[in-house]
């Protein structure tokens, strides 16, 4: 068959049934991404005869005789298409996994289509940006700045991988030739709770091309947690690589390793299994009730499971003061139960990886992970390997949001590579991503609060029931975090927490942006607003009267207090002022009828900048012979922007420009250690390690120059790519030459232990319209103010906040994983699970508090996850303000809102 791809003619024969996306990727066009398998996300967009199409739903044979253009052929070699340049100028990407497809669609838009981007871009999803910068690119706006030597920190500098991202040259996990790799497909449990009585793999092994079928009999007996933390004791050990007991629909039963995916899938179909079906429980309240089916009956506190006899993984109970007495004497009180749902991370690159054993006997795993170093440690423990015989690394990661702070595929990859001695590949489908990885923890939160007549908060109590699913990865840490800062940011003498995380026979929950706080803030901030309304005090002033300020203890009765959490900087007061001022600006005119109700709402949040109990990052920087620098860090880049910020920190400390900083990252083979890119630690912890390393190297450079000149090192300064002492100047390249002649290597290291920790603050405001006849919500204004300390990169931080608000709006308004009465996920694909598209999202106004954090690198602190946290709470308060009805369940879908409005306002 004859094909024309990017202007070149060639002949090839696609496999029967092969889609065009897979065909193009096998030919090396890796800019064509796999995101959904069903034409829902647009990551695989190409041009067919000049028209943008989703290549995953086009049979490859149908492209014969047509002109195919991929992102790699959009412009002549060495040049950029105007739309590629526009995306660079606007920095219209974060993780960048959707960018190739997005550019292919945007570059094909005519002027009429540009007038309705909501309709024109409905087939292309972005999980990271919130779409504002994508519109900037289409409109021709430039968001990037330049910076002179030593001035990089604080400037809106572009991401170093930008040119590779917009041309399709950036390499993600599977963007390498894998012709020699065997393919892994998983047989997954059709039952919510069952024990394998008998399994026969002989028919599967007889399938041509099948090399191995791995079951629980082949897996190591060691129990572990898929959750990755620096301190393993945070999580229960309740998981095996392959288990004999199935505890949710979608759990791994067996792995078939074959020459092709088709052979592996056929092998899965031929495995014969006899199950002993066991009773299942899906609701957390039912799970902890007397007589409920036990999900992990053999687990004990030695497995870090609190009470397996009641399906309780973790719990916490504590009180300051006397809440009951305070409520009895309060002038006003509020009490209600709030419910939050399962939410999928929705990162467009699914979990997956490639593994092989090299000639030295080292197990190599190339994975889409936020925690390469912790994953290496876990694999070494599981398979009894020396740590230096395991290498885990990632290239650019296509989104994470906490979902890749887990080990869902690396264990199977390692087992298969070690068993077969061959390179192996496992890439989850979108359906597997939904039914077999992790979600946000669904929670029920009972909040009770009271205040006196002057507006002083006198009592604050929460009761939390968290559904952790079939396994306890992150169950305890999420539960404790959920109950901490949400009440810790208010001064109140009487506080109480009762919190339980329960096992159920559902897909496990895990780490997710915000780590439990969005669920509890939804309840607590509703209570704060309601008390203010009862007292006739504005929600801004009520918060000002009760919020913590420097010097106040940040108290929440959850576990042991954390004395290492300090006010490195404080900007909550500024954030409230900024949002109040923005919300008071004259409202934009609208043509809404009397059927629409207008309301406003706010919510605030505080978050500790680093997880408790240890978070470690090492960095190393060396002077190259040409006068540039090589910086090695362990933290991964998945749209969090750390690759930009680390270069800015180093360039500023060494008085150079960012183009002189070559960055190597997220590879255990580079040495050192990094706990991982999670918990908002990429800047605060790993960035501080980079700062320490750069400062140490700067000291070495001054000492070398001083030795050369017989001068005092204190009289030497670094400026503009040189060491200067009076009228004398030695450029970095000259210093490198002098060191080389003396047999010295000019390098330095830095380490950060993640303590003491600071706190960051955010305030979100909404003005909305609610149609009382239909329940539809329209967002008229969205504002967020953030206290991130000294802002390392304003453009990039604005994007993180916009993306966090956008992702949280999805969960607030429509995203919901639905599990039926049998335990099946009924909407395991994007077309049935509503990720926000361009048309769904407002522009969010972003404001920064003016603070400088004394604990963070160059005054900076975290801000990747906290923008997500106050969104549902602020929307709930706006909804109450508009309708007078307190809605206590998210998402706020019209079919949930409409019945209450019909009851109040009539048909």
PDB file of C-alpha atoms in Angstrom, residues 710-817:
ATOM      1  CA  UNK A 710      46.327  35.677  45.739  1.00  0.00           C
ATOM      2  CA  UNK A 711      43.253  37.607  46.856  1.00  0.00           C
ATOM      3  CA  UNK A 712      40.780  37.289  49.687  1.00  0.00           C
ATOM      4  CA  UNK A 713      37.764  35.198  48.549  1.00  0.00           C
ATOM      5  CA  UNK A 714      35.514  37.685  50.347  1.00  0.00           C
ATOM      6  CA  UNK A 715      36.673  40.357  47.909  1.00  0.00           C
ATOM      7  CA  UNK A 716      35.612  38.250  44.917  1.00  0.00           C
ATOM      8  CA  UNK A 717      32.098  38.368  43.521  1.00  0.00           C
ATOM      9  CA  UNK A 718      30.310  36.499  40.776  1.00  0.00           C
ATOM     10  CA  UNK A 719      28.697  38.591  38.086  1.00  0.00           C
ATOM     11  CA  UNK A 720      27.823  38.151  34.426  1.00  0.00           C
ATOM     12  CA  UNK A 721      29.385  34.715  33.837  1.00  0.00           C
ATOM     13  CA  UNK A 722      32.630  35.535  35.641  1.00  0.00           C
ATOM     14  CA  UNK A 723      34.349  36.005  38.970  1.00  0.00           C
ATOM     15  CA  UNK A 724      35.366  39.613  39.494  1.00  0.00           C
ATOM     16  CA  UNK A 725      37.787  41.084  42.019  1.00  0.00           C
ATOM     17  CA  UNK A 726      38.312  44.792  41.550  1.00  0.00           C
ATOM     18  CA  UNK A 727      39.471  45.330  37.976  1.00  0.00           C
ATOM     19  CA  UNK A 728      40.333  41.669  37.476  1.00  0.00           C
ATOM     20  CA  UNK A 729      37.900  39.279  35.806  1.00  0.00           C
ATOM     21  CA  UNK A 730      37.993  35.537  35.127  1.00  0.00           C
ATOM     22  CA  UNK A 731      35.266  34.126  32.907  1.00  0.00           C
ATOM     23  CA  UNK A 732      33.714  30.766  33.764  1.00  0.00           C
ATOM     24  CA  UNK A 733      35.338  29.076  30.772  1.00  0.00           C
ATOM     25  CA  UNK A 734      38.748  30.347  31.928  1.00  0.00           C
ATOM     26  CA  UNK A 735      38.071  29.057  35.428  1.00  0.00           C
ATOM     27  CA  UNK A 736      37.131  25.673  33.993  1.00  0.00           C
ATOM     28  CA  UNK A 737      40.409  25.598  32.099  1.00  0.00           C
ATOM     29  CA  UNK A 738      42.397  26.555  35.192  1.00  0.00           C
ATOM     30  CA  UNK A 739      40.698  23.820  37.216  1.00  0.00           C
ATOM     31  CA  UNK A 740      41.326  21.270  34.482  1.00  0.00           C
ATOM     32  CA  UNK A 741      45.009  22.173  34.382  1.00  0.00           C
ATOM     33  CA  UNK A 742      45.213  21.700  38.125  1.00  0.00           C
ATOM     34  CA  UNK A 743      43.406  18.354  37.930  1.00  0.00           C
ATOM     35  CA  UNK A 744      40.330  19.641  39.752  1.00  0.00           C
ATOM     36  CA  UNK A 745      36.658  19.165  38.948  1.00  0.00           C
ATOM     37  CA  UNK A 746      34.565  22.147  39.838  1.00  0.00           C
ATOM     38  CA  UNK A 747      31.306  20.748  41.130  1.00  0.00           C
ATOM     39  CA  UNK A 748      29.186  20.932  44.250  1.00  0.00           C
ATOM     40  CA  UNK A 749      26.210  19.236  45.822  1.00  0.00           C
ATOM     41  CA  UNK A 750      23.246  20.360  47.860  1.00  0.00           C
ATOM     42  CA  UNK A 751      20.646  18.562  49.953  1.00  0.00           C
ATOM     43  CA  UNK A 752      17.330  19.567  51.426  1.00  0.00           C
ATOM     44  CA  UNK A 753      15.524  17.481  54.029  1.00  0.00           C
ATOM     45  CA  UNK A 754      12.132  19.087  53.640  1.00  0.00           C
ATOM     46  CA  UNK A 755      12.031  20.611  57.106  1.00  0.00           C
ATOM     47  CA  UNK A 756      11.209  23.094  58.543  1.00  0.00           C
ATOM     48  CA  UNK A 757       8.076  23.522  56.462  1.00  0.00           C
ATOM     49  CA  UNK A 758       6.144  26.641  55.556  1.00  0.00           C
ATOM     50  CA  UNK A 759       2.471  27.256  54.780  1.00  0.00           C
ATOM     51  CA  UNK A 760       0.880  28.592  51.603  1.00  0.00           C
ATOM     52  CA  UNK A 761      -2.509  30.275  51.284  1.00  0.00           C
ATOM     53  CA  UNK A 762      -5.147  30.635  48.564  1.00  0.00           C
ATOM     54  CA  UNK A 763      -8.513  32.364  48.356  1.00  0.00           C
ATOM     55  CA  UNK A 764     -11.022  31.642  45.580  1.00  0.00           C
ATOM     56  CA  UNK A 765     -14.010  33.780  44.617  1.00  0.00           C
ATOM     57  CA  UNK A 766     -16.874  33.115  42.194  1.00  0.00           C
ATOM     58  CA  UNK A 767     -19.782  35.085  40.824  1.00  0.00           C
ATOM     59  CA  UNK A 768     -22.256  32.712  39.211  1.00  0.00           C
ATOM     60  CA  UNK A 769     -25.688  32.613  37.622  1.00  0.00           C
ATOM     61  CA  UNK A 770     -28.044  29.687  38.288  1.00  0.00           C
ATOM     62  CA  UNK A 771     -31.037  28.977  36.099  1.00  0.00           C
ATOM     63  CA  UNK A 772     -33.896  28.155  38.448  1.00  0.00           C
ATOM     64  CA  UNK A 773     -35.798  26.473  35.625  1.00  0.00           C
ATOM     65  CA  UNK A 774     -33.019  24.073  34.594  1.00  0.00           C
ATOM     66  CA  UNK A 775     -30.354  23.998  37.320  1.00  0.00           C
ATOM     67  CA  UNK A 776     -27.642  25.163  34.889  1.00  0.00           C
ATOM     68  CA  UNK A 777     -24.698  27.081  36.387  1.00  0.00           C
ATOM     69  CA  UNK A 778     -22.818  29.772  34.482  1.00  0.00           C
ATOM     70  CA  UNK A 779     -19.630  31.254  35.903  1.00  0.00           C
ATOM     71  CA  UNK A 780     -19.630  35.026  35.468  1.00  0.00           C
ATOM     72  CA  UNK A 781     -16.401  35.707  37.341  1.00  0.00           C
ATOM     73  CA  UNK A 782     -13.611  33.535  38.764  1.00  0.00           C
ATOM     74  CA  UNK A 783     -10.843  35.002  40.915  1.00  0.00           C
ATOM     75  CA  UNK A 784      -8.027  33.388  42.865  1.00  0.00           C
ATOM     76  CA  UNK A 785      -5.356  35.033  44.993  1.00  0.00           C
ATOM     77  CA  UNK A 786      -2.307  33.042  46.051  1.00  0.00           C
ATOM     78  CA  UNK A 787       0.438  33.459  48.613  1.00  0.00           C
ATOM     79  CA  UNK A 788       3.341  31.595  47.005  1.00  0.00           C
ATOM     80  CA  UNK A 789       6.109  33.628  48.576  1.00  0.00           C
ATOM     81  CA  UNK A 790       8.505  35.191  46.067  1.00  0.00           C
ATOM     82  CA  UNK A 791       7.166  34.108  42.680  1.00  0.00           C
ATOM     83  CA  UNK A 792       9.895  32.304  40.754  1.00  0.00           C
ATOM     84  CA  UNK A 793       8.127  32.460  37.382  1.00  0.00           C
ATOM     85  CA  UNK A 794       4.916  34.542  37.267  1.00  0.00           C
ATOM     86  CA  UNK A 795       3.747  33.180  33.912  1.00  0.00           C
ATOM     87  CA  UNK A 796       4.276  29.601  34.964  1.00  0.00           C
ATOM     88  CA  UNK A 797       2.694  30.061  38.390  1.00  0.00           C
ATOM     89  CA  UNK A 798      -0.321  31.743  36.839  1.00  0.00           C
ATOM     90  CA  UNK A 799      -0.671  28.673  34.632  1.00  0.00           C
ATOM     91  CA  UNK A 800      -0.471  26.331  37.617  1.00  0.00           C
ATOM     92  CA  UNK A 801      -3.247  28.250  39.355  1.00  0.00           C
ATOM     93  CA  UNK A 802      -5.435  28.425  36.252  1.00  0.00           C
ATOM     94  CA  UNK A 803      -4.929  24.722  35.659  1.00  0.00           C
ATOM     95  CA  UNK A 804      -5.685  23.869  39.281  1.00  0.00           C
ATOM     96  CA  UNK A 805      -8.902  25.888  39.219  1.00  0.00           C
ATOM     97  CA  UNK A 806      -9.892  24.297  35.895  1.00  0.00           C
ATOM     98  CA  UNK A 807      -9.293  20.765  37.108  1.00  0.00           C
ATOM     99  CA  UNK A 808     -11.159  21.449  40.322  1.00  0.00           C
ATOM    100  CA  UNK A 809     -14.085  22.977  38.428  1.00  0.00           C
ATOM    101  CA  UNK A 810     -14.374  19.720  36.524  1.00  0.00           C
ATOM    102  CA  UNK A 811     -14.763  17.833  39.798  1.00  0.00           C
ATOM    103  CA  UNK A 812     -17.081  20.520  41.186  1.00  0.00           C
ATOM    104  CA  UNK A 813     -19.492  20.680  38.275  1.00  0.00           C
ATOM    105  CA  UNK A 814     -19.522  17.379  36.371  1.00  0.00           C
ATOM    106  CA  UNK A 815     -16.729  14.824  36.820  1.00  0.00           C
ATOM    107  CA  UNK A 816     -17.854  11.682  38.629  1.00  0.00           C
ATOM    108  CA  UNK A 817     -16.760   8.070  38.408  1.00  0.00           C
TER     109      UNK A 817
END
